Amino acid sequence: MTTSPALPAAPVADQRPHETVLHGKTLSDPYFWLRDQSYPVVDDADILDYVKAENSWFDAAMKPHAKLVETLFQEMKGRIKEADSSVPQKDGDWVYWVEYEEGAEYKKWYRKPAAGGEPQLILDEVAMADGKEYFRLAELSISPNGKLMAYSFDDNGSERFEARVRNLDTGDLLPDVIPGTLSSLVWTSGNDAILYGLANENWRTDNVRLHKLGRPVAEDKLLYKEPDIGFGVGIGKTAADNYIVIATGDNETSEVYLLPADNPEAPMQLVSARQKGREYSVDERNGMLYIHTNDDHPNFRVATASVKAPGDWKTLIPGSDHSYITGLSIFRDYFVIEAREDGLDQVDVRGYDAPLTPGRIRFPEATYVAGLGDNPEYHQDKLRLDYESMVTPDTVYDFDIATGRLETLKVQEIPSGYDASQYVTEWVNLPSRDGKTLIPASLVYKKGTKLDGSAPLHLYAYGSYGYRIAPGFSTTRLSLVDRGMIYAIAHVRGGDDMGRAWYLAGKTTERKNTFNDFIDVAKGLIAKNYTSAGKISIEGRSAGGQVMGVVTNEAPELWGAVLAGVPFVDVVNTMVDETLPLTPGEWPEWGNPITDKAAFDYMLSYSPYDNVTAKAYPPMLVSAGLNDPRVTYWEPAKWVAKLRATRINDAALLLRTNMGAGHAGKSGRWGALHEDAEEFAFVLTQLGVEK
């Protein structure tokens, strides 16, 4: 898909001088003008003309491949059961589930009495999204008595949500409307008030407010205001619904307060004052707090404390070098530890008065992804679990606490057909350049694929915030695998795939490990004859898009195609601008280049936008969202403009900007799937795999 004489000329963005001086260094940013100074409003005619010109260029370049895009889309759609529903789950006096109707983009939410009765439609996303280019339901919260439902939604991708309340007995909407929320909606025990948080001017929740039903929103009481500009505030409830939890923190430090759920205007109780670098979360049972914290081990421990003396923590389960405790869930008669050992998920059920009751849950495969599913009730005789692997479709289990048996409730159905025995999955460890660390990669490919270096390979990674890309199942990737491609996930440092230390080894001053690991995984797969240089397509989104930017600068010869989704590539300019929505909260992850010259120099040494040079770059498809508050649209726009002006070859370079969406791209089942089809068509045509 190189530039063709039949195509119009590619857009060329003006270069307009703009310089910034920081730590004695002058930074030139000739595409600074692509940032609309009235953002989040984007109405500058020059900017919109350029973005639209890039979209037209994308459309023209993809037009010859429209048939392949449609083929891929229909394949992907054919693997999705159109009329589908979730496994019903009891919560109080009701059983809840969601359904997709045939052909529908969005869900419908239902419930029926647990004692028996007719289904009740409680929320219709299809109707709410009708006529809208974008729609996303953010929160749905049922009052403790089951009579009221609070929910919030976004219809432009900006992630500023409007909250409403519905009477479920009558179906009527209450007059209460809360615009601009960015939080959970948490009911008080009295069923007459909701706690929520508003987004501030920098798209951050720094507050908790109490809304009493029927009262003007302007009268809502401010319960908490966070003073640290880098912290964000979340709201939740303990498992027994006794306390409302207000948690504030950034990417490395947290602080928790408790409020009685039946008296939210009471003084808040601090569990333990914030300590830089210490994270913790809290639940409660019978006056005892259960605390999940990394205070004395990076892989976390579980501690207990009395509600009356919440800061006096006593170890219940110590931290371990081998077992990374990822979650703690409290129930009436037992608690559940979720952990990861050697990259593999573990789920342990433990009694309060006995060491193991019934102990670790055993799953049927050697390599898998497993964890707790929807378990809304404090007392549950059965635990709902989710399970999958790279060859096993999503499976919903109930685990019977009394018998220790797994009961299969639902296996993801693939209408067009799927035979797991025709696919192979592998977990391979590949050497990093430091000579000491092995970097894992998860692979899936079709049986019979030649492992002689001739197979094309698609390599995916994220590698930030301790977020793991689990080796789970995907129906969309089958469109690559069934065409003879190997699909691989690089479990690079910066994620927590191999424990908390794995994450810490890829952040701030260790960030380059993430990029090096990705390149080393690719080279390791080449050395093992899974593929060859130039036969590898690569993909990453958001912070994973940053990885794509760095590795295309550093090793462009390895890649046959690049998918960079909403990529965080203008790192320095974003991290020095504390007026941007996420910047202050991001400093613990990346470093603060405003106050720390070493952090500035290090960041500048890898920032993809700042390190574009005159070389041959691989074919690239870059995506953006005009309303994206996480990675602002101008980052990918500036990057593409600089690449086009600087590179010395004419490989395909496409920018697709969603004009009515945000960070997640198009909403709805089929809109998002069509974007996947476009991206895979780009990969297949660039690699010459067009069957």
XYZ file of C-alpha atoms in Angstrom:
691
model
C 0.000 0.000 0.000
C 2.713 2.442 -0.978
C 1.783 5.834 -2.379
C 0.092 5.420 -5.743
C -0.100 7.941 -8.599
C -3.857 7.322 -8.544
C -4.138 8.753 -5.047
C -4.358 12.464 -4.318
C -1.323 14.074 -2.740
C -0.835 13.292 0.916
C -1.686 16.134 3.297
C 1.250 18.296 4.300
C 0.896 20.242 7.520
C 2.367 23.732 7.706
C 5.451 24.188 9.816
C 5.004 27.232 12.030
C 7.903 28.172 14.324
C 7.305 27.549 18.019
C 10.004 27.167 20.639
C 10.056 26.289 24.327
C 13.072 26.578 26.611
C 13.323 24.183 29.542
C 16.355 23.297 31.650
C 18.494 25.358 29.289
C 17.440 23.396 26.191
C 15.416 24.863 23.337
C 12.710 22.582 21.968
C 11.408 23.274 18.486
C 7.796 22.285 17.882
C 6.736 23.384 14.371
C 3.412 21.553 14.639
C 2.380 23.090 17.958
C -0.380 24.936 16.082
C -2.312 21.669 15.661
C -3.347 21.984 19.298
C -6.541 24.004 19.430
C -6.028 26.603 22.152
C -9.733 26.413 23.034
C -9.516 22.649 23.739
C -11.624 20.693 24.719
C -13.557 22.694 22.141
C -11.968 22.044 18.733
C -13.217 24.622 16.257
C -10.092 26.114 14.667
C -10.730 25.951 10.918
C -7.079 25.307 9.987
C -6.845 22.404 12.393
C -10.129 20.849 11.331
C -9.196 21.208 7.654
C -5.939 19.344 8.261
C -7.536 16.559 10.292
C -10.271 16.133 7.682
C -7.652 16.083 4.902
C -5.858 13.248 6.703
C -9.150 11.376 6.991
C -9.759 11.829 3.260
C -6.260 10.530 2.571
C -6.966 7.525 4.757
C -10.211 6.841 2.905
C -8.508 7.128 -0.483
C -5.649 4.834 0.512
C -8.004 2.210 1.920
C -10.564 2.360 -0.891
C -8.771 -0.231 -3.082
C -8.976 -2.629 -0.135
C -12.649 -2.080 0.614
C -13.499 -5.639 -0.394
C -10.920 -7.064 2.017
C -12.159 -4.784 4.809
C -15.704 -6.009 4.234
C -14.550 -9.640 4.117
C -12.726 -9.225 7.417
C -15.647 -7.394 8.984
C -18.083 -10.131 8.017
C -15.663 -12.790 9.296
C -15.331 -11.025 12.639
C -19.050 -10.376 12.865
C -19.759 -14.013 12.023
C -17.808 -15.098 15.102
C -20.015 -13.037 17.398
C -23.366 -14.366 18.524
C -25.628 -11.457 17.646
C -28.531 -12.431 19.893
C -26.704 -13.124 23.118
C -27.083 -12.673 26.866
C -24.948 -12.774 29.978
C -25.329 -15.439 32.653
C -27.973 -14.164 35.105
C -26.733 -13.334 38.590
C -28.733 -12.857 41.776
C -28.346 -9.645 43.753
C -30.765 -9.308 46.636
C -34.375 -9.976 45.642
C -33.606 -9.806 41.927
C -31.700 -11.630 39.206
C -29.929 -9.381 36.683
C -28.559 -9.929 33.164
C -27.892 -8.122 29.864
C -28.913 -9.037 26.332
C -27.912 -8.165 22.803
C -30.658 -8.466 20.204
C -29.975 -9.639 16.666
C -28.026 -6.949 14.821
C -27.974 -4.555 17.775
C -24.925 -2.412 18.515
C -25.797 -1.960 22.190
C -27.150 -3.908 25.176
C -30.421 -4.050 27.032
C -30.405 -4.532 30.800
C -32.967 -6.805 32.435
C -33.974 -8.208 35.777
C -36.667 -10.446 37.233
C -37.672 -11.389 40.786
C -35.448 -14.076 42.278
C -38.582 -15.771 43.589
C -39.977 -15.993 40.052
C -41.751 -13.598 37.757
C -41.619 -11.766 34.457
C -38.465 -10.056 33.098
C -38.299 -6.289 33.427
C -36.331 -4.083 31.014
C -34.569 -1.588 33.255
C -32.285 0.167 30.778
C -32.260 0.222 26.979
C -28.892 1.297 25.553
C -30.230 0.760 22.021
C -32.856 3.462 22.496
C -30.453 5.762 24.329
C -27.877 5.516 21.517
C -30.392 5.945 18.696
C -29.287 8.668 16.298
C -26.014 9.292 18.095
C -22.582 8.852 16.576
C -21.183 7.779 19.950
C -22.703 6.331 23.116
C -21.211 4.783 26.228
C -22.893 3.703 29.423
C -20.503 4.368 32.289
C -22.259 3.402 35.516
C -25.368 1.514 36.540
C -26.113 1.293 40.258
C -29.229 -0.164 41.909
C -30.384 1.223 45.259
C -30.192 -1.154 48.261
C -33.976 -1.652 48.258
C -33.975 -2.442 44.533
C -36.454 0.309 43.674
C -34.215 2.954 42.082
C -31.463 2.873 39.478
C -28.765 5.503 39.024
C -26.829 5.496 35.778
C -24.507 7.736 33.802
C -23.627 7.992 30.115
C -21.470 9.839 27.588
C -22.619 10.564 24.043
C -19.588 12.301 22.539
C -16.496 10.409 23.769
C -15.291 13.147 26.114
C -15.764 10.942 29.199
C -17.800 13.555 31.026
C -20.893 11.655 32.042
C -24.444 12.745 32.775
C -26.064 10.916 35.700
C -29.798 10.182 35.901
C -32.090 8.249 38.251
C -35.010 6.005 37.304
C -37.840 4.657 39.437
C -37.835 0.945 38.593
C -41.355 0.384 39.921
C -42.880 2.902 37.511
C -40.156 3.220 34.864
C -40.242 6.998 35.258
C -37.159 9.191 35.305
C -36.727 11.315 38.387
C -36.044 15.012 37.792
C -32.515 14.623 39.205
C -29.858 15.278 36.527
C -26.172 15.517 37.438
C -23.954 16.637 34.519
C -20.186 16.246 34.345
C -19.703 13.209 36.572
C -16.541 11.113 36.416
C -17.007 8.489 39.107
C -19.028 5.614 40.438
C -22.545 6.343 41.696
C -22.835 4.985 45.248
C -26.120 4.744 47.138
C -26.489 5.414 50.829
C -28.284 2.827 52.956
C -31.388 5.014 53.118
C -32.020 4.734 49.346
C -32.497 8.499 49.204
C -29.052 9.845 48.304
C -26.080 9.201 45.999
C -22.390 9.933 46.394
C -20.584 10.945 43.210
C -17.624 12.934 41.912
C -17.534 15.687 39.311
C -14.842 16.063 36.671
C -12.881 19.243 37.237
C -11.522 21.505 34.513
C -8.561 19.166 34.051
C -10.694 16.021 33.594
C -9.935 14.689 37.039
C -12.170 13.704 39.949
C -10.853 15.544 42.991
C -14.095 15.594 44.983
C -16.935 13.586 46.513
C -20.408 15.087 46.689
C -23.686 13.991 48.268
C -26.847 14.374 46.216
C -30.157 13.978 48.044
C -32.891 12.930 45.653
C -35.296 15.707 44.790
C -32.930 18.481 45.848
C -31.219 20.849 43.385
C -27.760 19.687 42.352
C -26.447 23.135 43.257
C -27.206 22.274 46.886
C -25.216 19.008 46.863
C -22.868 18.836 49.815
C -19.124 18.595 49.216
C -17.920 15.744 51.437
C -14.295 15.601 50.321
C -11.927 17.753 48.268
C -8.481 16.413 47.327
C -5.741 19.059 47.602
C -3.045 17.239 45.602
C -3.386 18.076 41.887
C -1.933 14.688 40.957
C -4.421 12.592 42.924
C -7.752 11.246 41.729
C -10.672 10.252 43.965
C -12.783 7.101 43.734
C -15.902 5.984 45.602
C -17.059 2.488 46.528
C -18.653 0.347 49.212
C -17.422 -2.419 51.453
C -18.666 -5.934 50.730
C -21.186 -5.932 53.589
C -22.440 -2.468 52.522
C -21.695 -1.049 55.978
C -19.248 1.604 54.828
C -18.742 3.915 51.900
C -15.089 3.941 50.855
C -13.461 7.132 49.611
C -10.088 6.341 48.076
C -7.695 8.967 46.791
C -4.302 8.485 45.171
C -2.083 8.507 42.127
C -0.178 5.728 40.395
C 1.962 4.935 43.438
C 0.349 6.349 46.595
C -3.096 5.923 48.140
C -5.173 7.036 51.093
C -8.558 5.693 52.219
C -11.397 7.120 54.282
C -14.538 5.386 55.582
C -18.050 6.790 55.973
C -21.008 4.981 57.545
C -23.310 4.037 54.660
C -26.319 4.987 56.791
C -24.877 8.369 57.785
C -22.730 9.808 54.973
C -22.609 13.244 56.568
C -20.785 11.863 59.604
C -17.089 12.738 59.996
C -14.905 10.659 57.687
C -12.614 8.108 59.314
C -9.073 8.018 57.959
C -7.679 4.492 57.729
C -4.025 5.492 57.384
C -2.414 8.704 56.166
C -0.785 8.683 52.750
C 2.851 7.673 52.521
C 4.603 8.219 49.206
C 5.043 4.938 47.374
C 2.575 3.002 49.545
C -0.658 1.713 48.020
C -3.486 0.102 49.911
C -7.169 -0.789 49.593
C -9.644 -1.693 52.323
C -12.675 -3.922 52.927
C -14.566 -4.752 56.146
C -16.174 -7.705 57.925
C -17.628 -7.750 61.448
C -15.716 -4.681 62.573
C -12.412 -5.917 61.128
C -10.658 -4.245 58.203
C -8.879 -6.314 55.569
C -6.098 -4.380 53.877
C -4.315 -5.163 50.601
C -1.032 -3.239 50.607
C 2.490 -3.089 49.221
C 3.940 -1.370 52.280
C 6.574 -4.001 53.093
C 6.739 -6.058 49.889
C 6.275 -4.995 46.244
C 4.110 -8.079 45.627
C 1.671 -6.952 48.351
C 0.559 -8.521 51.627
C -2.832 -8.826 53.342
C -3.184 -7.195 56.768
C -5.996 -6.749 59.264
C -6.946 -3.982 61.646
C -9.881 -3.110 63.860
C -12.277 -0.427 62.603
C -11.655 1.253 65.955
C -7.873 1.330 65.364
C -7.634 1.325 61.556
C -3.959 2.255 61.381
C -2.714 -0.692 63.466
C -2.044 -3.258 60.728
C -1.231 -6.895 61.504
C -0.076 -9.285 58.779
C -2.541 -11.989 57.775
C -0.787 -13.110 54.578
C 2.818 -11.944 54.125
C 4.281 -10.683 50.879
C 6.131 -13.212 48.731
C 8.765 -13.059 46.022
C 6.970 -15.896 44.229
C 3.299 -14.980 44.610
C 2.037 -11.560 43.516
C -1.243 -10.808 45.319
C -3.356 -8.926 42.780
C -6.696 -8.856 44.566
C -8.571 -9.410 47.829
C -12.339 -10.006 47.984
C -14.292 -10.311 51.228
C -17.401 -12.482 51.685
C -19.396 -13.411 54.790
C -17.931 -16.880 55.328
C -14.650 -16.750 53.403
C -12.313 -14.449 51.535
C -10.670 -14.825 48.144
C -7.065 -14.099 47.225
C -6.300 -13.517 43.550
C -2.619 -13.859 42.733
C -0.190 -14.457 39.910
C 2.691 -16.913 40.017
C 5.171 -17.148 37.128
C 2.667 -15.208 35.031
C -0.191 -17.637 35.752
C -3.406 -16.619 37.547
C -4.285 -18.241 40.855
C -7.531 -18.036 42.840
C -7.474 -19.106 46.511
C -10.544 -19.427 48.725
C -9.715 -19.158 52.421
C -11.760 -19.409 55.587
C -11.453 -16.899 58.401
C -10.859 -19.575 61.031
C -8.959 -22.156 58.960
C -5.870 -21.838 56.727
C -7.498 -23.204 53.568
C -11.200 -23.728 52.978
C -11.275 -25.127 50.322
C -7.981 -23.730 48.988
C -6.688 -23.080 45.497
C -9.099 -23.562 42.603
C -7.749 -25.905 39.940
C -8.351 -25.070 36.290
C -8.271 -27.459 33.313
C -5.372 -26.025 31.260
C -1.705 -25.413 31.926
C -1.893 -21.861 30.502
C -4.973 -19.714 31.060
C -6.461 -16.457 32.374
C -8.824 -16.716 35.347
C -10.353 -14.533 38.019
C -13.472 -13.574 39.907
C -16.478 -12.591 37.837
C -19.667 -10.886 38.985
C -20.181 -11.653 42.691
C -22.446 -8.909 44.049
C -23.715 -10.529 47.252
C -21.949 -10.614 50.604
C -23.109 -14.191 51.204
C -22.569 -16.518 48.241
C -22.494 -20.312 48.319
C -21.039 -20.262 44.821
C -18.369 -18.021 43.349
C -18.769 -16.728 39.805
C -15.504 -17.074 37.827
C -14.318 -16.041 34.370
C -11.843 -18.236 32.481
C -10.199 -18.297 29.047
C -6.946 -19.028 27.262
C -5.516 -18.113 23.884
C -7.288 -21.158 22.416
C -10.248 -21.482 24.813
C -13.202 -19.089 24.423
C -14.450 -17.125 27.405
C -16.019 -19.503 29.918
C -18.193 -18.639 32.922
C -17.996 -20.999 35.903
C -19.630 -21.269 39.277
C -17.330 -22.677 41.947
C -19.262 -24.506 44.659
C -17.708 -23.611 48.010
C -19.068 -26.722 49.735
C -17.980 -29.314 47.151
C -15.000 -27.569 45.546
C -16.387 -28.309 42.083
C -16.484 -26.098 39.002
C -19.789 -25.881 37.167
C -19.702 -24.611 33.567
C -22.472 -22.060 33.034
C -21.594 -20.677 29.628
C -18.939 -21.026 26.954
C -18.610 -18.209 24.429
C -20.394 -19.349 21.303
C -18.789 -18.727 17.907
C -21.592 -19.047 15.340
C -19.329 -19.398 12.315
C -17.546 -22.297 13.994
C -14.386 -22.826 15.986
C -12.307 -25.904 16.700
C -9.763 -25.307 19.464
C -7.860 -28.447 18.487
C -6.753 -26.709 15.294
C -4.723 -24.113 17.177
C -1.522 -24.145 19.208
C -0.627 -21.814 22.053
C 2.845 -21.382 23.530
C 4.499 -19.451 26.329
C 8.104 -18.736 25.361
C 10.825 -16.958 27.315
C 13.216 -14.845 25.265
C 16.543 -13.298 26.313
C 16.758 -9.563 26.892
C 19.815 -7.546 25.975
C 20.872 -7.309 29.632
C 21.769 -11.018 29.504
C 19.962 -11.717 32.778
C 16.236 -11.238 32.226
C 13.941 -13.495 30.212
C 10.981 -11.747 28.611
C 7.888 -13.931 28.136
C 5.712 -13.942 25.046
C 2.381 -15.700 24.523
C 1.800 -17.117 21.054
C -1.129 -18.622 19.201
C -1.075 -20.019 15.674
C -2.828 -22.559 13.541
C -1.596 -26.123 13.467
C 0.579 -26.702 10.437
C 2.019 -23.184 10.408
C 5.635 -23.515 9.314
C 8.088 -22.461 11.996
C 10.966 -21.916 9.600
C 11.018 -18.121 9.610
C 8.569 -17.808 6.741
C 5.438 -17.048 8.763
C 4.301 -13.452 9.234
C 3.769 -12.500 12.873
C 1.671 -9.882 14.657
C 3.221 -8.646 17.920
C 1.166 -6.759 20.509
C 2.228 -4.961 23.717
C 1.188 -2.324 26.224
C 3.732 -2.147 29.050
C 2.636 0.651 31.406
C 0.914 1.367 34.728
C 1.375 -2.220 35.859
C -1.380 -3.185 33.425
C -1.106 -6.743 32.174
C -2.088 -7.859 28.677
C -3.448 -11.275 29.601
C -3.025 -14.205 27.201
C -6.769 -14.569 26.719
C -9.064 -15.407 23.828
C -9.983 -13.170 20.907
C -12.265 -13.899 17.989
C -10.983 -10.944 15.957
C -7.376 -12.150 15.901
C -8.512 -15.386 14.225
C -8.719 -13.387 10.984
C -4.928 -13.089 11.136
C -4.200 -16.537 12.548
C -6.427 -18.334 10.024
C -4.425 -16.679 7.249
C -1.208 -18.235 8.504
C -0.030 -15.481 10.829
C 1.331 -16.068 14.310
C -0.207 -13.792 16.934
C 2.061 -12.900 19.855
C 1.790 -10.838 23.025
C 5.057 -9.466 24.399
C 4.845 -9.377 28.214
C 7.285 -6.498 28.511
C 8.364 -4.795 31.691
C 6.124 -1.908 32.666
C 3.184 -4.290 32.954
C 2.881 -6.460 36.057
C 2.704 -9.763 34.161
C 5.534 -11.278 36.201
C 4.909 -9.455 39.471
C 5.050 -5.961 40.855
C 8.806 -5.683 40.355
C 8.171 -6.285 36.647
C 6.098 -3.119 36.581
C 8.591 -1.068 38.552
C 11.337 -2.104 36.133
C 9.514 -0.327 33.296
C 8.523 3.051 34.767
C 10.197 6.460 35.190
C 13.993 6.026 34.900
C 13.593 2.365 33.877
C 11.167 3.139 31.050
C 13.545 2.136 28.273
C 13.380 -1.470 29.469
C 9.851 -1.571 28.011
C 11.006 -0.568 24.539
C 14.118 -2.729 24.649
C 12.071 -5.734 25.782
C 9.715 -5.350 22.835
C 12.553 -5.238 20.323
C 14.316 -8.122 22.089
C 11.159 -10.243 21.960
C 10.926 -9.636 18.227
C 14.569 -10.528 17.718
C 14.158 -13.585 19.931
C 11.198 -14.807 17.890
C 13.238 -14.288 14.723
C 16.145 -16.255 16.240
C 13.773 -19.121 17.033
C 12.506 -19.112 13.422
C 8.957 -18.123 14.222
C 9.279 -15.273 11.736
C 11.766 -12.970 9.984
C 12.661 -9.291 9.970
C 10.191 -7.323 7.875
C 7.488 -9.967 8.336
C 6.389 -8.592 11.713
C 3.406 -6.307 12.143
C 3.199 -4.578 15.514
C 0.415 -2.996 17.519
C -0.062 -0.943 20.668
C -2.632 1.529 21.961
C -2.283 4.625 24.160
C 0.878 4.051 26.244
C 1.351 0.969 24.058
C 1.254 3.362 21.112
C 4.227 5.090 22.698
C 6.046 1.757 22.472
C 5.201 1.662 18.767
C 6.632 5.148 18.317
C 9.911 4.346 20.050
C 10.532 1.003 18.346
C 9.824 2.441 14.895
C 12.450 5.079 15.614
C 14.958 2.547 16.949
C 14.446 -0.570 14.821
C 12.350 0.344 11.756
C 13.876 -2.461 9.676
C 12.148 -5.133 11.791
C 8.586 -4.068 11.113
C 6.434 -4.743 8.074
C 3.462 -2.739 9.397
C 2.633 -0.657 12.461
C -0.731 -0.040 14.148
C -0.476 2.823 16.649
C -3.807 3.464 18.359
C -4.317 6.834 20.089
C -0.558 6.832 20.749
C 1.032 8.783 23.600
C 3.964 9.997 21.510
C 4.429 13.700 22.309
C 5.755 12.797 25.736
C 7.809 15.827 26.718
C 5.355 18.497 25.560
C 2.521 16.723 27.356
C 4.404 16.060 30.588
C 5.558 19.691 30.923
C 2.001 21.010 30.566
C 0.272 20.645 33.925
C -2.924 22.218 32.543
C -3.629 19.080 30.512
C -6.195 16.672 31.971
C -3.944 13.856 33.084
C -0.474 15.347 33.356
C -0.057 15.896 37.133
C -1.307 12.401 37.917
C 1.091 10.946 35.369
C 4.314 12.272 36.896
C 4.744 9.260 39.232
C 4.590 6.999 36.165
C 6.855 8.905 33.789
C 8.701 11.478 35.890
C 8.217 15.220 36.273
C 10.269 17.008 33.593
C 9.283 20.426 34.956
C 11.130 20.105 38.249
C 13.572 17.287 37.478
C 16.191 17.916 34.783
C 17.273 14.268 34.801
C 13.679 13.197 34.155
C 13.448 15.775 31.354
C 16.654 14.565 29.704
C 15.647 10.911 29.991
C 12.158 11.536 28.614
C 13.524 13.609 25.761
C 15.886 10.781 24.826
C 13.000 8.443 23.950
C 9.950 10.634 23.228
C 8.787 9.378 19.790
C 7.799 12.801 18.437
C 11.089 14.400 19.473
C 13.196 11.593 18.013
C 11.800 11.331 14.485
C 14.764 11.445 12.103
C 15.448 11.218 8.378
C 15.250 7.463 7.795
C 13.024 4.912 6.109
C 10.010 4.199 8.305
C 7.741 1.161 8.014
C 4.116 1.420 6.846
C 2.006 2.917 9.634
C -1.670 3.359 10.450
C -2.224 5.805 13.300
C -5.568 6.484 14.943
C -6.870 9.357 17.080
C -10.085 10.631 18.660
C -11.005 14.297 18.404
C -12.674 14.198 21.831
C -10.040 12.022 23.507
C -9.197 13.416 26.968
C -6.488 10.811 27.630
C -4.254 11.122 24.574
C -5.262 14.387 22.966
C -5.859 14.278 19.199
C -2.920 16.582 18.430
C -0.316 14.074 19.658
C -0.876 11.574 16.809
C -1.601 14.439 14.393
C 1.707 16.166 15.135
C 3.599 12.879 15.006
C 2.207 11.924 11.600
C 2.904 15.415 10.255
C 6.527 15.250 11.410
C 7.006 11.710 10.095
C 5.684 12.690 6.691
C 7.958 15.723 6.495
C 11.096 13.986 7.808
C 11.229 10.377 6.580
C 13.093 9.483 3.398
C 10.687 6.886 1.970
C 7.062 6.798 0.854
C 5.653 3.806 2.729
C 1.997 4.093 3.662
C 1.455 6.603 6.456
C -2.203 6.987 7.395
C -3.977 8.937 10.139
C -7.594 8.098 10.991
C -9.248 10.523 13.423
C -12.661 9.759 14.864
C -14.433 13.106 14.745
C -17.157 12.100 17.200
C -15.372 9.717 19.552
C -12.643 9.591 22.147
C -9.942 7.306 23.487
C -11.741 4.022 22.836
C -12.641 4.744 19.219
C -16.100 4.087 17.851
C -18.724 2.795 20.241
C -21.083 -0.098 19.681
C -20.264 -3.652 18.648
C -20.114 -3.179 14.907
C -18.546 0.281 14.701
C -15.565 -0.858 16.765
C -15.369 -4.096 14.792
C -15.236 -2.231 11.491
C -12.228 -0.284 12.735
C -10.568 -3.608 13.633
C -11.262 -4.825 10.101
C -9.657 -1.716 8.609
C -6.561 -2.147 10.757
C -6.194 -5.842 9.961
C -6.688 -5.119 6.247
C -3.820 -2.655 6.495
C -1.620 -5.281 8.154
C -2.487 -8.023 5.665
C -1.927 -5.873 2.591
C 1.371 -4.523 3.883
C 2.645 -8.023 4.669
C 1.300 -9.456 1.432
C -1.097 -11.807 3.207
C -4.307 -11.078 1.323
C -6.000 -14.471 1.101
